[in-house]
Coordinates of C-alpha atoms in Angstrom, one line a residue:
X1 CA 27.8 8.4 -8.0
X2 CA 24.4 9.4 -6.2
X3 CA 26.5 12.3 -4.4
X4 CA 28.2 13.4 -8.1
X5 CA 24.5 13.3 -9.5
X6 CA 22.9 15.2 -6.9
X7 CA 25.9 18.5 -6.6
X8 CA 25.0 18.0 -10.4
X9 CA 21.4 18.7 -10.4
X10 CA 21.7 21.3 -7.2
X11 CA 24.0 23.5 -9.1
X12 CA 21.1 24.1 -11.8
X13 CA 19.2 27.0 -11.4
X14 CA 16.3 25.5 -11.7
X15 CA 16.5 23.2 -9.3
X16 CA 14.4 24.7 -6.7
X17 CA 12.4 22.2 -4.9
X18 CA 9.1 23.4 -6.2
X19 CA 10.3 23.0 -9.5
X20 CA 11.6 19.4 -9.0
X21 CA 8.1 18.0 -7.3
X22 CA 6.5 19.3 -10.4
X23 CA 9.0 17.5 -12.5
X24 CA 8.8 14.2 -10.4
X25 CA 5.2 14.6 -10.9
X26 CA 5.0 14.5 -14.6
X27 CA 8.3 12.2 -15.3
X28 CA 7.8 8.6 -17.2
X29 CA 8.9 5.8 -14.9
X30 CA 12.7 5.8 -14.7
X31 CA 13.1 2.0 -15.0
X32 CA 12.7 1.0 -18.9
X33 CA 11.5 -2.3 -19.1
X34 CA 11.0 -4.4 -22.4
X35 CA 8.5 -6.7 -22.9
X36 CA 9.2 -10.3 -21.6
X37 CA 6.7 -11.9 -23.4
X38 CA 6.2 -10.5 -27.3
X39 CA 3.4 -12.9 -27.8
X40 CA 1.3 -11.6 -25.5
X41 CA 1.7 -7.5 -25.3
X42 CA 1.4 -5.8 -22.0
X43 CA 2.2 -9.1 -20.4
X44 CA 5.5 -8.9 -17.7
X45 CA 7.3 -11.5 -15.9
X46 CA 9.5 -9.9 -13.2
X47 CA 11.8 -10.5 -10.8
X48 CA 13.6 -8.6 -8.5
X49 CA 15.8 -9.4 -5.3
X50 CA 14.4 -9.8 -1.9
X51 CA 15.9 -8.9 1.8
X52 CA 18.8 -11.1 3.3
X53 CA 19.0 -14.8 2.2
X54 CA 15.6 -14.9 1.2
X55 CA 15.1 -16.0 -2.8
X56 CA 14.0 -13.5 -5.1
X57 CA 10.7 -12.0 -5.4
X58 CA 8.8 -12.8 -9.1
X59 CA 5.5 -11.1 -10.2
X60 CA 3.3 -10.6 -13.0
X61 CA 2.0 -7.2 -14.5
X62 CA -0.9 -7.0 -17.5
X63 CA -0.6 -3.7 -18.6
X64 CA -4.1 -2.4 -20.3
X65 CA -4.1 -2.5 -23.8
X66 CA -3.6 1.7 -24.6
X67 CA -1.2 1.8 -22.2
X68 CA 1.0 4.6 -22.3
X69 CA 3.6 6.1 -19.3
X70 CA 2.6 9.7 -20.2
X71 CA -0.4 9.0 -18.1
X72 CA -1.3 7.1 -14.8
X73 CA -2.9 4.4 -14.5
X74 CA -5.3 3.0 -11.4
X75 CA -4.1 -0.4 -10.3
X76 CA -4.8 -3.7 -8.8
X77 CA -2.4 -5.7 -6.4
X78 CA -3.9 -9.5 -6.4
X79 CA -3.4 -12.2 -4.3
X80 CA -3.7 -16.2 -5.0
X81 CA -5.6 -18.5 -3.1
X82 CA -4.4 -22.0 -2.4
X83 CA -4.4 -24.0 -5.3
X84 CA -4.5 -21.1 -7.6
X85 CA -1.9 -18.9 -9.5
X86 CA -0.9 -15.2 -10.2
X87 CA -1.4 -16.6 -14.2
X88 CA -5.1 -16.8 -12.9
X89 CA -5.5 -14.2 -11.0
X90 CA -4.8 -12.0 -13.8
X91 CA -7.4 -14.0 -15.9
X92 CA -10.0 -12.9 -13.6
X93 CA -9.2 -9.6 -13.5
X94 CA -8.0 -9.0 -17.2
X95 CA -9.5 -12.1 -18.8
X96 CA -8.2 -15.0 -20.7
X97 CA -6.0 -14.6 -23.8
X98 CA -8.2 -15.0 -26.9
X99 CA -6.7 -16.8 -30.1
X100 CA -5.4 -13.2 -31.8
X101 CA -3.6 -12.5 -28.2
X102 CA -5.9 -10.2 -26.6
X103 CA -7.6 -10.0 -23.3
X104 CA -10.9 -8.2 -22.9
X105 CA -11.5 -9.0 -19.4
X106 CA -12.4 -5.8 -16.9
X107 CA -9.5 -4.5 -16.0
X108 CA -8.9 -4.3 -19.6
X109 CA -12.1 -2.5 -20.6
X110 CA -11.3 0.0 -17.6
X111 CA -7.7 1.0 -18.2
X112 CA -6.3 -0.8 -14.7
X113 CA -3.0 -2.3 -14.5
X114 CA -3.0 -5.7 -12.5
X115 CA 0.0 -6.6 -10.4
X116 CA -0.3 -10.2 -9.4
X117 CA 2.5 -11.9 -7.2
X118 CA 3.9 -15.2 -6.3
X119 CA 3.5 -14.4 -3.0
X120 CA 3.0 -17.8 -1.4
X121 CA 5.3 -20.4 -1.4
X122 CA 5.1 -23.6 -2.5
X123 CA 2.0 -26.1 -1.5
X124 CA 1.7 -23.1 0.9
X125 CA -2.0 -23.6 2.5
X126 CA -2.5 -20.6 4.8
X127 CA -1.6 -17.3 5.0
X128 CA 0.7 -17.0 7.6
X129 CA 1.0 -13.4 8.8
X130 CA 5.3 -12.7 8.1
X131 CA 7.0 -10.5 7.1
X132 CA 8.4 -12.0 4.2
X133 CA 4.4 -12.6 2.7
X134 CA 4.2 -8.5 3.0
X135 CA 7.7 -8.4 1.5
X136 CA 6.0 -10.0 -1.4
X137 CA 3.5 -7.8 -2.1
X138 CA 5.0 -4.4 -0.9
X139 CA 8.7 -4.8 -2.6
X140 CA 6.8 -6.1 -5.5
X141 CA 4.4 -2.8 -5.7
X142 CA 7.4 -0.6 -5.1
X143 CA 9.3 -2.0 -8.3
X144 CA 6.5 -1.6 -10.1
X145 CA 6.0 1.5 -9.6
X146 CA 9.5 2.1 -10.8
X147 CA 8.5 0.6 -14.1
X148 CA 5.4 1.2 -15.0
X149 CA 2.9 4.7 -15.0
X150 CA 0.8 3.5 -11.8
X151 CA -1.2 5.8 -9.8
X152 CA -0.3 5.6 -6.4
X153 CA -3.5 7.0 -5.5
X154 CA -5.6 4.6 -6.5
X155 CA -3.8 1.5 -6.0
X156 CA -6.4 -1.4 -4.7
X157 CA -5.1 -4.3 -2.9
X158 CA -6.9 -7.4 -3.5
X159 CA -6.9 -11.5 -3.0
X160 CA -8.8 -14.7 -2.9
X161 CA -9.5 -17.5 0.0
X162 CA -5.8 -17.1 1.3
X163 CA -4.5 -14.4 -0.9
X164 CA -7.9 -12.6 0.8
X165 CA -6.4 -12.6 4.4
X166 CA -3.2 -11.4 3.2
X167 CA -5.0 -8.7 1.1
X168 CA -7.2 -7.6 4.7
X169 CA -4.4 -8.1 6.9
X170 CA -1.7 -6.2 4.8
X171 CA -4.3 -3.3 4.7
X172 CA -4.7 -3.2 8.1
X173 CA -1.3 -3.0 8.4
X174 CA -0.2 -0.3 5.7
X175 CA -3.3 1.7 5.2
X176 CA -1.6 4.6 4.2
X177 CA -0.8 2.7 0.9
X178 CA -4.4 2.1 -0.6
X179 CA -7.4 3.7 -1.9
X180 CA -9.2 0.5 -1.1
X181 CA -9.1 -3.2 -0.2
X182 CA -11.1 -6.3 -1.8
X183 CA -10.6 -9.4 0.4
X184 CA -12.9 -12.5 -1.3
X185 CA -13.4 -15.2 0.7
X186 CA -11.4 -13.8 3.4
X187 CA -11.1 -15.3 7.2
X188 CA -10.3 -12.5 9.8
X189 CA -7.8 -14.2 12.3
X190 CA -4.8 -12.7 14.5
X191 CA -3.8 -9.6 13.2
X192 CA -6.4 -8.3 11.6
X193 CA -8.3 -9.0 14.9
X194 CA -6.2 -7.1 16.4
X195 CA -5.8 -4.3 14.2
X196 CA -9.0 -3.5 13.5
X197 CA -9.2 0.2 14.0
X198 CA -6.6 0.8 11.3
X199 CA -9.7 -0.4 9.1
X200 CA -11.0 3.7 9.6
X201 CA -9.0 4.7 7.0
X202 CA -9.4 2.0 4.2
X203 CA -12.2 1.6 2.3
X204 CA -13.2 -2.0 2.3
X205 CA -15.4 -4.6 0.2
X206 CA -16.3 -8.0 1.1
X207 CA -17.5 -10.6 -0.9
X208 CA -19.0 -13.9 0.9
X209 CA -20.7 -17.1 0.3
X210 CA -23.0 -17.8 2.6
X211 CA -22.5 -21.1 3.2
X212 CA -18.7 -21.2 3.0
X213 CA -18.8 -23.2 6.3
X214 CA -18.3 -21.2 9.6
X215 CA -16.4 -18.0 7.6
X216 CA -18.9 -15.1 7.9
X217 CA -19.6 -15.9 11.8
X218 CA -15.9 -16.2 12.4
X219 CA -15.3 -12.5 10.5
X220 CA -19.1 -11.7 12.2
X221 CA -16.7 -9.5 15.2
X222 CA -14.4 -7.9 12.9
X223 CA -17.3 -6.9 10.4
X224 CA -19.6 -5.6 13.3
X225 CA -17.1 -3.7 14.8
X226 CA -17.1 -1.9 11.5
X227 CA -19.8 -0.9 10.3
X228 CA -21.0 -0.1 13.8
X229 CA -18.5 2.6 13.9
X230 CA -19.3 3.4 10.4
X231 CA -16.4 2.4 8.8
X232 CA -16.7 2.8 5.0
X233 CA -16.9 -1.0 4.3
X234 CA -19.6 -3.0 2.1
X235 CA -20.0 -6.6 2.6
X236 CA -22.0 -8.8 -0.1
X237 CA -22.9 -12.2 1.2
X238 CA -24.0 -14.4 -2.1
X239 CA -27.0 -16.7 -0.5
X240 CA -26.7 -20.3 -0.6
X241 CA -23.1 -19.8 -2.4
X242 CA -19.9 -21.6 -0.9
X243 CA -16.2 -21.0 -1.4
X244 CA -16.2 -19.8 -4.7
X245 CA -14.4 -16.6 -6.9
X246 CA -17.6 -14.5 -7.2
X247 CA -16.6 -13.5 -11.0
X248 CA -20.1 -12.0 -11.5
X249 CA -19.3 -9.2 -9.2
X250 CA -16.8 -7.5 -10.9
X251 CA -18.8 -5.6 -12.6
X252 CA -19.7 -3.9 -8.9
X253 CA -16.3 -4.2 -7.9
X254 CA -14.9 -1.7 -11.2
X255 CA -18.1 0.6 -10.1
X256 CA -16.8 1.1 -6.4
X257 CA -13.1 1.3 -7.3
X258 CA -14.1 4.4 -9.6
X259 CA -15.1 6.1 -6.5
X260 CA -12.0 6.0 -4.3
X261 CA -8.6 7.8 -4.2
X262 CA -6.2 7.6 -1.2
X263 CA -5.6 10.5 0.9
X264 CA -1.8 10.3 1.7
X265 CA -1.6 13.6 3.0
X266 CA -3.9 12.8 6.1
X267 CA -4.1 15.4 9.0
X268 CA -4.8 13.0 12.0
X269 CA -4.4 9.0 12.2
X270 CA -3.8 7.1 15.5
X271 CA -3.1 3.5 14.2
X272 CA -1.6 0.2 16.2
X273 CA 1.0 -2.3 15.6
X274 CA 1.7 -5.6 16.6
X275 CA 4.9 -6.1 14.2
X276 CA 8.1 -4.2 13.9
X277 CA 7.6 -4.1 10.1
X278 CA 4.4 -2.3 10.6
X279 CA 6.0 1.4 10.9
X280 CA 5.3 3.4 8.0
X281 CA 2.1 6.0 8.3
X282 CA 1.5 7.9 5.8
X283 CA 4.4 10.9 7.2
X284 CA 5.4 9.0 10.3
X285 CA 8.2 6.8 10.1
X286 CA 9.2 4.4 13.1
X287 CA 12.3 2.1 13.8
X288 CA 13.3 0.2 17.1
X289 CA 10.0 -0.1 18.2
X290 CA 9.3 -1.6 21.8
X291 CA 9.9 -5.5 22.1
X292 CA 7.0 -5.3 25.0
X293 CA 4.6 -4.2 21.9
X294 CA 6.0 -6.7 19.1
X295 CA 5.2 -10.5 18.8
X296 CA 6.0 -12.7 15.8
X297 CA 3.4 -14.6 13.9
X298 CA 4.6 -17.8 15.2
X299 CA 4.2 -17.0 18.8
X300 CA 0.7 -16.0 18.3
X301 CA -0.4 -18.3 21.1
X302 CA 1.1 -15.5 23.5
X303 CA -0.6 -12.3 22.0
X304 CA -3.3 -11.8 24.8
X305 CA -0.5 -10.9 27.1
X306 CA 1.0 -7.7 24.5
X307 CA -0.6 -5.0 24.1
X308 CA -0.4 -2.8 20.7
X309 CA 1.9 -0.2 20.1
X310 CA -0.3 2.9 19.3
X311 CA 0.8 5.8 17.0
X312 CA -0.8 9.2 16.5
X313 CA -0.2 12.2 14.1
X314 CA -2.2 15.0 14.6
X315 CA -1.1 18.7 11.9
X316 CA -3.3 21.7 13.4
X317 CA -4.5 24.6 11.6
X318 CA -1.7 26.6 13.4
X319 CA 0.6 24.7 11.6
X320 CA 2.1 23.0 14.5
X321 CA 3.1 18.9 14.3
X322 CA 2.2 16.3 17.1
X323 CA 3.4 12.9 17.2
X324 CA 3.2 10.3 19.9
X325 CA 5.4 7.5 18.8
X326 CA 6.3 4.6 20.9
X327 CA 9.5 3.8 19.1
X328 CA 12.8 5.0 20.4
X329 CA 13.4 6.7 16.8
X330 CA 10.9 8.4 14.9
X331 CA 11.5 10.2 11.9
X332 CA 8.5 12.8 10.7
X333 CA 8.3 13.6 7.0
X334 CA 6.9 17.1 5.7
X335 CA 5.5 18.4 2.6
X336 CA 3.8 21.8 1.6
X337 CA 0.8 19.6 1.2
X338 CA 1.1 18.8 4.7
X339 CA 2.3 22.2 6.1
X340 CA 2.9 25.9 5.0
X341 CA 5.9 26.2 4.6
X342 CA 5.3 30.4 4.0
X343 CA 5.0 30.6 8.2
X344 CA 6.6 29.1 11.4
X345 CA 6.2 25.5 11.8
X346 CA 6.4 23.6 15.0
X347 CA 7.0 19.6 15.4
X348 CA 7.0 17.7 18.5
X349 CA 7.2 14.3 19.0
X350 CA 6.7 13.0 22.4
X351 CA 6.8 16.5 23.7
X352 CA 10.2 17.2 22.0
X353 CA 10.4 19.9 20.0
X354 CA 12.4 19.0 16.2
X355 CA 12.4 22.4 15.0
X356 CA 14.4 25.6 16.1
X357 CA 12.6 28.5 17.5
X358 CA 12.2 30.3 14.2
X359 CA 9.6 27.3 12.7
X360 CA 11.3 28.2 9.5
X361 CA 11.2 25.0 7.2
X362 CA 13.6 25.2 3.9
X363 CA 12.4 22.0 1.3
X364 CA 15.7 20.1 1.0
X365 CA 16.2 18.4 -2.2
X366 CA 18.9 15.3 -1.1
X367 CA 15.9 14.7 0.9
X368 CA 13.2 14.9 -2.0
X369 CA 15.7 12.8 -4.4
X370 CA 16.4 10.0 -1.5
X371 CA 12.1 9.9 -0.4
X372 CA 11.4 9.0 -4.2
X373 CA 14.7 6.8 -5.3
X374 CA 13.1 4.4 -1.6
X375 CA 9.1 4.8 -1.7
X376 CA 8.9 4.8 -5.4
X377 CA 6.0 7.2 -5.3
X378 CA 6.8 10.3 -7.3
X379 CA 3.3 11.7 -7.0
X380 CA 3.8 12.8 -3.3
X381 CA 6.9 13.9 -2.4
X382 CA 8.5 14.4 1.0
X383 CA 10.7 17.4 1.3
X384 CA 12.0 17.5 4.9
X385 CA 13.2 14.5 7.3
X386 CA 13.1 15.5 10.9
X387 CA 14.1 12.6 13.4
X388 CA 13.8 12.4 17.0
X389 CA 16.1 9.7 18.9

């Protein structure tokens, strides 16, 4: 049926791919979803199915109240604590339901939609680093943004206690997916140790108690190494404060958000990775990446022997493509935001050359149609796929 659809729409004579990205750009989410709760309006309970075995992924939305899909809306991706909910994480960012069925909480006042997922299981204590805790939160995103009129360029991932390691480490991990990250109460600890340089491209803010037993001298390496390097990242240590939500700085916390938007099309990242399903940079793409550079969050106790696979884009004014990958496949992803696609292109990864001696690039539009029906994001849109084995 895909195939039928796509001969249909590439016999129109309008579909060029210019015309299409424009299109994609301005479209209303293509999933229609009804309210699930017509008590309290804006409020979604969703569900949707996860990888292999695994159960199903659920999550909450709170739309703001003049929500409409004609526009885009910034966004907030929240993270529980132990002990605590995705029901109250959206109370602290959208407020508690008043008697008429309102909220007039923050994100409210501000226009955000909040995404809160039921990302930890059950009695779960710790944040444990898997891949099925960023499945969670990153298939949970990517639906949304299916359903709902989200701005993928200012989409802030954020958490508390627990749900504020998994909001550091998962930006560490996929910071070409945020305009910013809020960990609360967060503990630095294996990967985000490790992947601390990633932390160059997303804008972080920390919120602390400062007597929250030993957590700001146990995050004192990671933080230094920051804002040595000047990393845009402010910390806020609350004096004489312990392990606590902080709901008086959210007032600060709308004011920095305003400021941000992420910069997808990025001319020159070098990132690491420590886990196989850490392979998406903004327009790199990796798959069988080396087992010498991979170890699982359970054998942790064995990561001072591996050292982290490191990946590097670099787009010159010449219009020429470098990529050093250290996967055996790599696919590169281009874009007339990216490129010029009016003059000879060059791409090379790992010294081999992808395109013909010509550097002529035509936008194809299976690949335009099959980038947005995976990523979800219809504001940047890949036109060509070029793949090295």
């Amino acid at each position: 049926k895909r195939n039928e659809l796509f001969d249909q729409i590439k016999g129109l004579e309008s579909a060029s791919c210019e015309t299409v990205d424009r299109l994609l750009g301005l479209m209303r989410p293509p999933v229609n979803t009804p309210s699930t709760d017509e008590v309290r309006p804006g409020m979604y309970d969703l569900e949707i199915p996860s990888y292999g075995t695994m159960p199903p992924y659920r999550y909450l939305v709170q739309l703001p109240p003049e929500y409409d899909p004609d526009r885009k809306y910034p966004t907030i991706v929240t993270l529980h604590g132990a002990g605590s909910t995705p029901s109250m994480q959206l109370d602290w960012w959208c407020g508690s339901w008043t008697d008429n069925n309102q909220r007039f909480g923050q994100a409210s006042r501000h226009g955000y939609i909040v995404i809160a997922p039921f990302w930890g299981e059950e009695d779960q204590g710790v944040y444990r680093f898997t891949a099925r805790e960023h499945g969670a939160v990153l298939y949970t995103l990517r639906d949304a943004c299916n359903r709902f009129s989200i701005d993928t360029d200012r989409v802030f991932i954020s958490g508390h206690s627990m749900g504020g390691d998994a909001a550091w480490d998962i930006a560490l991990a996929h910071p070409d997916l945020w305009a910013g990250a809020i960990p609360i109460v967060a503990t630095a600890g294996k990967y985000i140790t490790r992947y601390w340089e990633n932390a160059k491209y997303v804008p972080f803010y920390f919120v602390f108690g400062g007597v929250d037993g030993d957590r700001i001298s146990t995050d004192a390496i990671d933080l230094d190494r920051y804002l040595k390097r000047d990393y845009n990242v402010t910390v806020v240590e609350f004096k004489g404060r312990g392990h606590e939500d902080f709901y008086e700085e959210i007032h600060n916390l709308f004011d920095w958000m305003g400021r941000y938007r992420r910069d997808f099309w990025l001319k020159e990242f070098e990132t690491v990775s420590l886990r196989p399903w850490d392979s998406f940079y903004w327009w790199v793409e990796l798959s069988n990446m080396p087992d010498r550079a991979m170890i699982d969050p359970y054998d942790w106790a064995s990561a001072g022997n591996v050292t982290a696979a490191q990946t590097s884009g670099r787009v010159t004014p010449s219009n020429q493509v470098y990529v050093k990958s250290p996967a055996s496949s790599t696919a590169v992803y281009l874009s007339p935001k990216l490129i010029d696609y009016k003059i000879s292109t060059e791409v090379n990864v790992d010294n081999k050359r992808l395109t013909d001696m010509s550097g002529n690039i035509q936008g194809d539009l299976r690949t335009m149609l099959d980038d947005v029906r995976t990523r979800c994001d219809r504001q940047n849109v890949f036109w060509n796929r070029l793949i090295k084995e």
